[in-house]
Tab-separated table of C-alpha atoms and ligand atoms in Angstrom:
chain	number	residue	atom	x	y	z
A	137	MET	CA	-5.636	4.492	31.950
A	138	ASP	CA	-5.524	0.944	30.634
A	139	TYR	CA	-7.479	-0.172	27.595
A	140	GLN	CA	-10.431	-2.212	28.830
A	141	VAL	CA	-10.704	-5.321	26.671
A	142	ILE	CA	-13.592	-7.724	26.137
A	143	LEU	CA	-12.397	-10.997	24.658
A	144	ILE	CA	-14.639	-13.409	22.775
A	145	GLU	CA	-12.945	-16.700	21.956
A	146	ASN	CA	-14.680	-19.990	21.361
A	147	ASP	CA	-11.757	-22.342	21.880
A	148	ARG	CA	-11.181	-22.902	25.618
A	149	LEU	CA	-7.432	-23.279	25.427
A	150	THR	CA	-7.018	-20.248	23.193
A	151	LEU	CA	-9.317	-18.289	25.517
A	152	GLU	CA	-6.974	-19.069	28.428
A	153	ARG	CA	-3.904	-18.256	26.419
A	154	LEU	CA	-5.178	-14.938	25.035
A	155	SER	CA	-6.557	-13.908	28.445
A	156	GLY	CA	-3.050	-14.341	29.807
A	157	VAL	CA	-1.532	-12.310	26.986
A	158	ILE	CA	-3.993	-9.432	27.468
A	159	SER	CA	-3.610	-9.356	31.262
A	160	SER	CA	0.171	-9.337	31.096
A	161	THR	CA	0.465	-6.645	28.420
A	162	PRO	CA	1.168	-3.225	29.932
A	163	GLY	CA	-1.664	-0.805	29.173
A	164	PHE	CA	-4.339	-3.471	28.772
A	165	THR	CA	-6.859	-4.885	31.240
A	166	LEU	CA	-9.090	-7.861	30.559
A	167	ALA	CA	-12.547	-6.562	31.522
A	168	ALA	CA	-14.467	-9.683	30.558
A	169	ARG	CA	-14.159	-12.839	28.490
A	170	TYR	CA	-16.710	-15.041	26.798
A	171	GLN	CA	-16.760	-18.194	24.753
A	172	HIS	CA	-19.919	-17.226	22.910
A	173	ALA	CA	-20.587	-13.976	21.117
A	174	GLY	CA	-24.229	-14.011	22.194
A	175	ASP	CA	-23.224	-13.973	25.868
A	176	ALA	CA	-20.989	-10.949	25.345
A	177	LEU	CA	-23.777	-9.040	23.608
A	178	GLY	CA	-26.154	-9.760	26.472
A	179	GLN	CA	-23.686	-8.248	28.941
A	180	SER	CA	-22.998	-5.040	27.069
A	181	ALA	CA	-24.585	-2.791	29.680
A	182	MET	CA	-22.107	-3.989	32.332
A	183	PHE	CA	-18.913	-2.838	30.656
A	184	LYS	CA	-17.627	0.136	28.756
A	185	PRO	CA	-14.753	-1.512	26.887
A	186	ASN	CA	-12.330	0.363	24.637
A	187	ILE	CA	-11.544	-2.780	22.693
A	188	VAL	CA	-13.665	-5.768	21.700
A	189	LEU	CA	-11.694	-8.730	20.376
A	190	LEU	CA	-13.994	-10.962	18.379
A	191	ASP	CA	-13.172	-14.518	17.317
A	192	ILE	CA	-14.339	-14.802	13.706
A	193	ASP	CA	-13.371	-18.454	13.282
A	194	VAL	CA	-16.836	-19.261	14.611
A	195	LYS	CA	-19.347	-19.351	11.815
A	196	GLY	CA	-21.805	-16.518	12.154
A	197	ASN	CA	-19.608	-14.197	14.240
A	198	LEU	CA	-18.656	-12.077	11.219
A	199	ALA	CA	-22.327	-11.332	10.697
A	200	LEU	CA	-22.599	-10.117	14.320
A	201	ILE	CA	-20.117	-7.258	13.848
A	202	PRO	CA	-22.803	-4.576	13.333
A	203	GLU	CA	-24.564	-5.739	16.502
A	204	PHE	CA	-21.309	-5.511	18.448
A	205	ILE	CA	-20.687	-2.022	17.157
A	206	ALA	CA	-24.184	-0.957	18.175
A	207	SER	CA	-23.813	-2.555	21.629
A	208	PHE	CA	-20.309	-1.195	22.304
A	209	PRO	CA	-20.313	2.145	20.500
A	210	SER	CA	-17.174	3.512	22.152
A	211	ALA	CA	-15.075	0.389	21.552
A	212	VAL	CA	-12.710	-0.423	18.701
A	213	LEU	CA	-13.678	-3.801	17.279
A	214	ILE	CA	-10.743	-6.005	16.337
A	215	CYS	CA	-11.344	-9.366	14.676
A	216	ALA	CA	-9.142	-12.354	15.444
A	217	SER	CA	-8.733	-15.479	13.361
A	218	SER	CA	-6.273	-18.314	12.950
A	219	HIS	CA	-5.468	-17.068	9.439
A	220	TRP	CA	-5.779	-14.003	7.234
A	221	ASP	CA	-8.265	-14.054	4.396
A	222	ALA	CA	-8.589	-11.131	1.999
A	223	ALA	CA	-12.301	-11.752	1.340
A	224	ASP	CA	-13.116	-11.909	5.072
A	225	ALA	CA	-11.105	-8.734	5.579
A	226	GLU	CA	-13.230	-6.933	3.028
A	227	GLN	CA	-16.377	-8.061	4.839
A	228	MET	CA	-14.944	-7.033	8.241
A	229	VAL	CA	-14.124	-3.535	7.083
A	230	GLN	CA	-17.507	-3.133	5.394
A	231	ALA	CA	-19.209	-4.154	8.618
A	232	GLY	CA	-17.211	-1.633	10.639
A	233	ALA	CA	-14.409	-3.663	12.259
A	234	LYS	CA	-11.297	-1.579	12.776
A	235	GLY	CA	-8.529	-4.135	12.907
A	236	PHE	CA	-7.424	-7.704	12.617
A	237	LEU	CA	-5.065	-10.035	14.481
A	238	VAL	CA	-3.929	-13.580	13.759
A	239	LYS	CA	-4.321	-15.894	16.792
A	240	PRO	CA	-2.527	-16.576	18.992
A	241	PHE	CA	-1.141	-13.044	19.133
A	242	SER	CA	1.531	-11.630	21.405
A	243	GLY	CA	1.257	-8.629	23.677
A	244	GLU	CA	3.456	-6.731	21.273
A	245	GLU	CA	1.128	-7.496	18.360
A	246	LEU	CA	-1.861	-6.380	20.411
A	247	THR	CA	-0.132	-3.102	21.243
A	248	GLN	CA	0.827	-2.577	17.595
A	249	ALA	CA	-2.699	-3.356	16.431
A	250	VAL	CA	-4.059	-0.570	18.605
A	251	GLN	CA	-1.367	1.807	17.347
A	252	ILE	CA	-1.917	0.944	13.693
A	253	PHE	CA	-5.687	0.658	13.615
A	254	GLY	CA	-6.695	2.862	16.534
A	255	LYS	CA	-6.677	6.131	14.592
A	256	ASN	CA	-8.130	5.385	11.175
A	257	GLY	CA	-8.971	1.701	11.349
A	258	MET	CA	-7.989	-0.629	8.559
A	259	ALA	CA	-7.541	1.306	5.351
A	260	ARG	CA	-10.811	1.532	3.461
A	261	GLY	CA	-10.924	1.698	-0.282
A	262	SER	CA	-7.175	1.294	-0.439
A	263	GLU	CA	-5.825	1.870	-3.913
A	264	VAL	CA	-3.033	-0.100	-5.527
A	265	MET	CA	-0.959	1.604	-8.209
A	266	ALA	CA	1.530	-0.355	-10.287
A	267	PHE	CA	4.295	1.513	-12.105
A	268	PHE	CA	5.247	-0.236	-15.308
A	269	SER	CA	7.883	0.847	-17.804
A	270	PRO	CA	8.427	-0.699	-21.223
A	271	LYS	CA	12.189	-0.239	-20.762
A	272	GLY	CA	14.556	0.675	-17.930
A	273	LYS	CA	15.674	4.158	-16.882
A	274	SER	CA	12.235	5.656	-17.255
A	275	GLY	CA	12.354	7.857	-14.140
A	276	LYS	CA	9.845	5.500	-12.514
A	277	THR	CA	11.520	5.031	-9.119
A	278	THR	CA	12.120	8.789	-8.828
A	279	LEU	CA	8.472	9.380	-9.656
A	280	ILE	CA	7.181	6.830	-7.121
A	281	ALA	CA	9.342	8.128	-4.271
A	282	ASN	CA	8.295	11.732	-4.873
A	283	LEU	CA	4.661	10.882	-5.494
A	284	ALA	CA	4.482	8.900	-2.241
A	285	MET	CA	5.853	11.924	-0.351
A	286	SER	CA	3.326	14.192	-1.971
A	287	LEU	CA	0.375	11.839	-1.356
A	288	ALA	CA	1.327	11.154	2.257
A	289	ALA	CA	1.707	14.856	3.010
A	290	LYS	CA	-1.646	15.694	1.459
A	291	ILE	CA	-3.744	12.850	2.795
A	292	GLY	CA	-2.160	12.406	6.244
A	293	GLU	CA	-2.769	8.650	6.038
A	294	PRO	CA	-0.272	5.823	5.589
A	295	VAL	CA	1.211	5.280	2.133
A	296	GLY	CA	3.109	2.075	1.352
A	297	ILE	CA	5.735	1.495	-1.311
A	298	ILE	CA	6.548	-2.033	-2.446
A	299	ASP	CA	9.810	-2.377	-4.322
A	300	ALA	CA	9.049	-5.287	-6.622
A	301	ASP	CA	11.811	-4.424	-9.095
A	302	LEU	CA	13.053	-7.821	-8.023
A	303	GLN	CA	16.645	-7.936	-9.212
A	304	PHE	CA	17.797	-4.335	-9.044
A	305	GLY	CA	15.294	-2.520	-6.860
A	306	ASP	CA	16.799	0.654	-5.453
A	307	MET	CA	14.005	2.244	-3.453
A	308	ALA	CA	16.016	1.620	-0.254
A	309	VAL	CA	18.860	3.693	-1.705
A	310	PHE	CA	16.494	6.513	-2.634
A	311	PHE	CA	15.261	6.774	0.942
A	312	ASN	CA	18.561	5.827	2.591
A	313	LEU	CA	17.036	2.809	4.320
A	314	GLU	CA	18.730	-0.212	5.763
A	315	PRO	CA	16.063	-2.880	5.785
A	316	LYS	CA	16.211	-5.906	8.043
A	317	SER	CA	13.454	-7.573	6.052
A	318	THR	CA	12.608	-7.268	2.377
A	319	ILE	CA	10.066	-8.460	-0.166
A	320	VAL	CA	11.776	-11.878	-0.022
A	321	GLU	CA	10.903	-12.424	3.648
A	322	ALA	CA	7.463	-10.805	3.375
A	323	THR	CA	6.355	-13.118	0.555
A	324	ARG	CA	8.000	-16.142	2.197
A	325	ASP	CA	6.176	-15.525	5.487
A	326	VAL	CA	2.864	-14.171	4.221
A	327	LYS	CA	0.907	-17.323	5.067
A	328	PHE	CA	1.619	-16.724	8.741
A	329	LEU	CA	1.244	-12.958	8.741
A	330	SER	CA	-1.550	-10.530	9.475
A	331	PRO	CA	-1.552	-6.838	8.525
A	332	VAL	CA	-0.041	-5.983	11.916
A	333	THR	CA	2.906	-8.317	11.512
A	334	LEU	CA	3.323	-7.510	7.814
A	335	ASN	CA	3.602	-3.844	8.794
A	336	SER	CA	6.885	-4.555	10.551
A	337	TYR	CA	8.422	-5.796	7.278
A	338	PHE	CA	7.880	-2.317	5.851
A	339	VAL	CA	10.589	0.140	6.884
A	340	PRO	CA	9.439	3.585	8.043
A	341	VAL	CA	10.953	6.548	6.206
A	342	PRO	CA	12.485	8.766	8.887
A	343	GLU	CA	11.734	11.999	7.008
A	344	ALA	CA	8.105	11.126	6.316
A	345	GLU	CA	6.140	9.572	9.131
A	346	ASN	CA	3.341	8.295	6.920
A	347	ILE	CA	5.457	6.396	4.407
A	348	ARG	CA	6.700	2.849	4.799
A	349	VAL	CA	8.731	0.905	2.251
A	350	LEU	CA	8.934	-2.816	1.632
A	351	CYS	CA	12.439	-2.880	0.190
A	352	GLY	CA	13.644	-4.985	-2.723
A	353	THR	CA	15.966	-7.965	-2.647
A	354	LYS	CA	19.486	-7.459	-1.360
A	355	MET	CA	21.002	-9.471	-4.215
A	356	PRO	CA	19.699	-10.088	-7.748
A	357	GLU	CA	19.792	-13.871	-7.369
A	358	LEU	CA	17.241	-13.658	-4.542
A	359	ALA	CA	14.627	-12.473	-7.031
A	360	GLU	CA	13.616	-16.025	-7.872
A	361	MET	CA	12.582	-16.570	-4.248
A	362	VAL	CA	9.664	-14.191	-4.707
A	363	GLU	CA	6.750	-16.273	-5.927
A	364	ILE	CA	3.748	-14.745	-7.593
A	365	ALA	CA	0.830	-16.113	-5.532
A	366	PRO	CA	2.292	-15.094	-2.134
A	367	PHE	CA	3.270	-11.750	-3.661
A	368	GLU	CA	-0.378	-11.178	-4.603
A	369	ASP	CA	-1.561	-12.168	-1.112
A	370	MET	CA	0.967	-9.821	0.417
A	371	VAL	CA	-0.217	-6.874	-1.703
A	372	ARG	CA	-3.840	-7.572	-0.733
A	373	MET	CA	-2.849	-7.680	2.930
A	374	ALA	CA	-0.921	-4.415	2.567
A	375	GLN	CA	-4.165	-2.821	1.402
A	376	SER	CA	-5.423	-3.085	4.982
A	377	LEU	CA	-2.476	-0.989	6.128
A	378	PHE	CA	-2.160	1.747	3.546
A	379	ARG	CA	-4.504	4.167	1.841
A	380	TYR	CA	-2.251	3.952	-1.221
A	381	VAL	CA	0.071	1.120	-2.205
A	382	LEU	CA	2.629	2.064	-4.873
A	383	ILE	CA	4.461	-0.805	-6.554
A	384	ASP	CA	7.785	-0.336	-8.342
A	385	LEU	CA	8.377	-2.963	-11.033
A	386	PRO	CA	11.171	-4.260	-13.233
A	387	PRO	CA	10.970	-2.953	-16.799
A	388	GLY	CA	9.005	-4.853	-19.428
A	389	PHE	CA	6.467	-7.650	-19.272
A	390	ASN	CA	7.489	-10.396	-16.844
A	391	PRO	CA	5.590	-12.496	-14.313
A	392	ILE	CA	5.837	-9.943	-11.506
A	393	SER	CA	4.986	-6.869	-13.596
A	394	VAL	CA	2.020	-8.664	-15.158
A	395	ALA	CA	0.753	-9.902	-11.761
A	396	ALA	CA	1.099	-6.475	-10.151
A	397	SER	CA	-0.645	-4.744	-13.044
A	398	GLU	CA	-3.497	-7.277	-12.997
A	399	LEU	CA	-3.925	-6.678	-9.280
A	400	ALA	CA	-3.620	-2.905	-9.338
A	401	ASN	CA	-6.509	-0.485	-9.584
A	402	THR	CA	-4.358	1.651	-11.839
A	403	THR	CA	-1.269	0.835	-13.868
A	404	TYR	CA	0.926	3.785	-14.714
A	405	MET	CA	3.113	3.282	-17.767
A	406	VAL	CA	6.195	5.429	-17.418
A	407	ALA	CA	8.787	6.365	-20.042
A	408	MET	CA	11.570	8.935	-20.146
A	409	VAL	CA	11.852	11.058	-23.234
A	410	GLY	CA	15.308	10.491	-24.712
A	411	GLY	CA	16.380	8.749	-27.865
A	412	GLY	CA	13.042	9.046	-29.619
A	413	TYR	CA	11.737	5.491	-29.505
A	414	GLU	CA	9.924	5.890	-26.168
A	415	VAL	CA	6.565	6.715	-27.678
A	416	LEU	CA	6.851	3.698	-29.947
A	417	HIS	CA	7.690	1.387	-27.027
A	418	MET	CA	4.858	2.845	-25.007
A	419	LYS	CA	2.495	2.270	-27.934
A	420	ARG	CA	3.535	-1.350	-28.253
A	421	ALA	CA	3.124	-1.964	-24.515
A	422	LEU	CA	-0.267	-0.277	-24.629
A	423	GLU	CA	-1.359	-2.710	-27.347
A	424	ILE	CA	-0.815	-5.525	-24.855
A	425	PHE	CA	-2.752	-3.796	-22.073
A	426	LYS	CA	-5.609	-3.359	-24.525
A	427	ALA	CA	-6.466	-7.003	-23.816
A	428	TRP	CA	-8.250	-5.649	-20.738
A	429	PRO	CA	-11.764	-4.547	-21.618
A	430	ASP	CA	-11.438	-1.637	-19.162
A	431	TYR	CA	-7.874	-0.616	-20.111
A	432	GLU	CA	-8.915	2.965	-20.801
A	433	SER	CA	-9.741	3.556	-17.152
A	434	ARG	CA	-7.024	1.315	-15.698
A	435	VAL	CA	-3.968	2.205	-17.753
A	436	LYS	CA	-2.495	5.685	-17.522
A	437	THR	CA	0.658	7.078	-19.063
A	438	ILE	CA	3.369	9.381	-17.765
A	439	PHE	CA	6.380	10.787	-19.595
A	440	THR	CA	9.359	12.039	-17.626
A	441	ARG	CA	12.166	14.448	-18.600
A	442	VAL	CA	9.877	16.269	-20.990
A	443	SER	CA	11.455	19.441	-22.290
A	444	PRO	CA	9.903	21.931	-22.580
A	445	CYS	CA	7.407	20.647	-20.052
A	446	THR	CA	4.407	22.439	-21.487
A	447	ASP	CA	0.840	21.636	-22.362
A	448	GLU	CA	1.761	21.966	-26.070
A	449	GLU	CA	4.485	19.357	-25.687
A	450	ARG	CA	2.082	17.038	-23.887
A	451	LYS	CA	-0.408	17.388	-26.721
A	452	ILE	CA	2.290	16.566	-29.294
A	453	LEU	CA	3.206	13.402	-27.358
A	454	GLU	CA	-0.447	12.522	-26.927
A	455	LYS	CA	-1.076	12.811	-30.647
A	456	GLU	CA	1.875	10.583	-31.399
A	457	LEU	CA	0.834	8.047	-28.780
A	458	GLU	CA	-2.851	8.218	-29.694
A	459	TYR	CA	-3.691	7.892	-25.994
A	460	PRO	CA	-4.237	10.398	-23.171
A	461	ILE	CA	-1.181	11.302	-21.095
A	462	SER	CA	-1.867	11.680	-17.386
A	463	ALA	CA	1.266	13.593	-16.430
A	464	ILE	CA	4.522	14.914	-17.809
A	465	LEU	CA	7.512	15.639	-15.616
A	466	PRO	CA	10.189	18.175	-16.532
A	467	ASN	CA	13.899	17.542	-16.966
A	468	GLU	CA	15.296	18.095	-13.489
A	469	TYR	CA	18.287	15.814	-13.277
A	470	LEU	CA	20.262	17.884	-10.773
A	471	LEU	CA	17.334	18.303	-8.450
A	472	VAL	CA	16.256	14.648	-8.389
A	473	SER	CA	19.747	13.246	-8.061
A	474	ALA	CA	20.823	15.726	-5.361
A	475	ALA	CA	17.637	14.989	-3.452
A	476	ALA	CA	17.958	11.224	-3.727
A	477	ASN	CA	21.611	11.377	-2.646
A	478	SER	CA	20.554	12.971	0.607
A	479	GLY	CA	17.846	10.347	1.175
A	480	ARG	CA	15.198	13.007	0.789
A	481	MET	CA	12.876	13.754	-2.070
A	482	ALA	CA	12.739	16.697	-4.425
A	483	VAL	CA	9.105	17.469	-3.566
A	484	ASP	CA	10.140	17.757	0.055
A	485	ILE	CA	13.306	19.799	-0.431
A	486	GLN	CA	12.010	22.188	-3.060
A	487	PRO	CA	8.225	22.226	-3.209
A	488	ASP	CA	8.117	25.136	-5.681
A	489	THR	CA	10.036	23.660	-8.597
A	490	PRO	CA	8.203	22.667	-11.798
A	491	LEU	CA	8.848	18.975	-10.967
A	492	SER	CA	7.309	19.267	-7.514
A	493	LYS	CA	4.337	21.091	-8.937
A	494	GLN	CA	3.669	18.443	-11.563
A	495	ILE	CA	3.916	15.700	-8.946
A	496	SER	CA	1.626	17.611	-6.640
A	497	ARG	CA	-0.823	17.956	-9.504
A	498	LEU	CA	-0.697	14.210	-10.158
A	499	SER	CA	-1.278	13.408	-6.494
A	500	LYS	CA	-4.322	15.696	-6.424
A	501	ASP	CA	-5.562	13.912	-9.505
A	502	ILE	CA	-5.126	10.563	-7.771
A	503	MET	CA	-6.957	11.840	-4.724
A	504	GLY	CA	-9.901	12.603	-6.917
A	505	HIS	CA	-9.709	16.334	-7.372
A	506	ARG	CA	-10.914	17.165	-10.815
A	507	ILE	CA	-8.479	19.855	-11.787
A	508	GLN	CA	-7.756	21.426	-15.111
A	509	TRP	CA	-4.472	20.997	-16.885
A	510	GLY	CA	-2.113	23.835	-15.926
A	511	GLU	CA	-3.683	24.326	-12.493
A	512	GLN	CA	-1.296	23.329	-9.722
B	634	ATP	N1	12.438	14.107	-14.327
B	634	ATP	C1	13.720	13.780	-14.484
B	634	ATP	N2	14.565	14.595	-15.146
B	634	ATP	C2	15.847	14.268	-15.314
B	634	ATP	N3	16.422	13.151	-14.862
B	634	ATP	C3	15.640	12.300	-14.187
B	634	ATP	C4	14.246	12.551	-13.965
B	634	ATP	N4	13.724	11.515	-13.271
B	634	ATP	C5	14.729	10.644	-13.073
B	634	ATP	N5	15.878	11.100	-13.606
B	634	ATP	C6	17.186	10.439	-13.601
B	634	ATP	O1	17.119	9.341	-14.502
B	634	ATP	C7	17.777	8.203	-13.970
B	634	ATP	C8	16.800	7.041	-13.859
B	634	ATP	O2	15.776	7.368	-12.933
B	634	ATP	P1	15.047	6.276	-12.074
B	634	ATP	O3	16.021	5.444	-11.359
B	634	ATP	O4	13.995	6.980	-11.319
B	634	ATP	O5	14.386	5.462	-13.269
B	634	ATP	P2	13.888	3.944	-13.272
B	634	ATP	O6	12.939	3.828	-14.416
B	634	ATP	O7	13.414	3.577	-11.940
B	634	ATP	O8	15.246	3.206	-13.630
B	634	ATP	P3	15.621	1.645	-13.448
B	634	ATP	O9	15.256	1.029	-14.756
B	634	ATP	O10	17.084	1.684	-13.176
B	634	ATP	O11	14.818	1.142	-12.297
B	634	ATP	C9	18.349	8.635	-12.637
B	634	ATP	O12	19.669	9.029	-12.821
B	634	ATP	C10	17.494	9.829	-12.250
B	634	ATP	O13	18.198	10.735	-11.427
B	635	MG	MG1	13.915	1.983	-10.745
């Protein structure tokens, strides 16, 4: 059966235009349309809509969301506006709206909105995690790809990866993706996007239905096209789509890594144990993050290729670093490279290896399980 839609749109021309879009989209029927929200509320007994589309460009309509939800309890409430605004989005979700569309929308966008938001609604309490490394070759991209797999499998909700390692991002290679659009187009277009349209810039990972990746630039010289303010807007918009947003970054402090870390709920500093200077570099980077008054809760550390990967070894590193270490990953070069070469992840191919177990432990930690060290 078709979705029964009630449309509330103050602007007469837009009302005509959107009515036409809804009526001509397969699977949707326009049950009723109103210029004024008050009129729609008064008529609630007449219709049992599945979808209420509410114009929030009219002052006061945002505040009516709870009343709409009470009047149309079996409908999904989708807000529509001429532009996306992160602060409004926060208010919409708090009030119980499930989705958002930028006007005028197409039939395809309407269909996608129902697909994306119909099940869980806009992501609530979405968490942004930035992965920072003082230097390159820290095992960061491997960690992010595997962690995303583990989180998505456990939570069953969408997880987004943003490859913001602007010049040499290789997340697309890890997942064997061939993106049509990348971070360059997403940040260029963000002013005109809504979560629904931004979603199509993220490429789905065929092996993991809940993961989507916004791939990095196709050539290093395109990096300079990614500006910071639109990048920040884009990350905030992505929060409406994904329960977790994981951001891969270029090594060191630079405009994009600083912006992403500032924006993130948690910044993970990642280093690979190797030549012996990693702890020192990590310490120096940590000194900079200490400018944040709440750095102790926002900055976490991870060491990769730790051998032996034991609690004792973690404690030794912790003592040297003089800061808690959130996770250590074992040396598993063959496993991670073989997995990445096949476009799949180690946690997926071999869930029982020490690496997979440590990543699983970290994802449980992120999801809020208070588990003891050593417990898997
Ligand atoms: N836990 C691990 N044990 C052994 N080798 C690993 C581990 N994690 C990653 N590697 C290997 O280390 C190399 C660098 O890993 P990765 O690309 O994930 O790091 P990165 O910090 O993202 O590097 P870049 O600076 O190039 O972005 C790769 O060859 C990868 O296969
Ligand atoms: Mg990398």
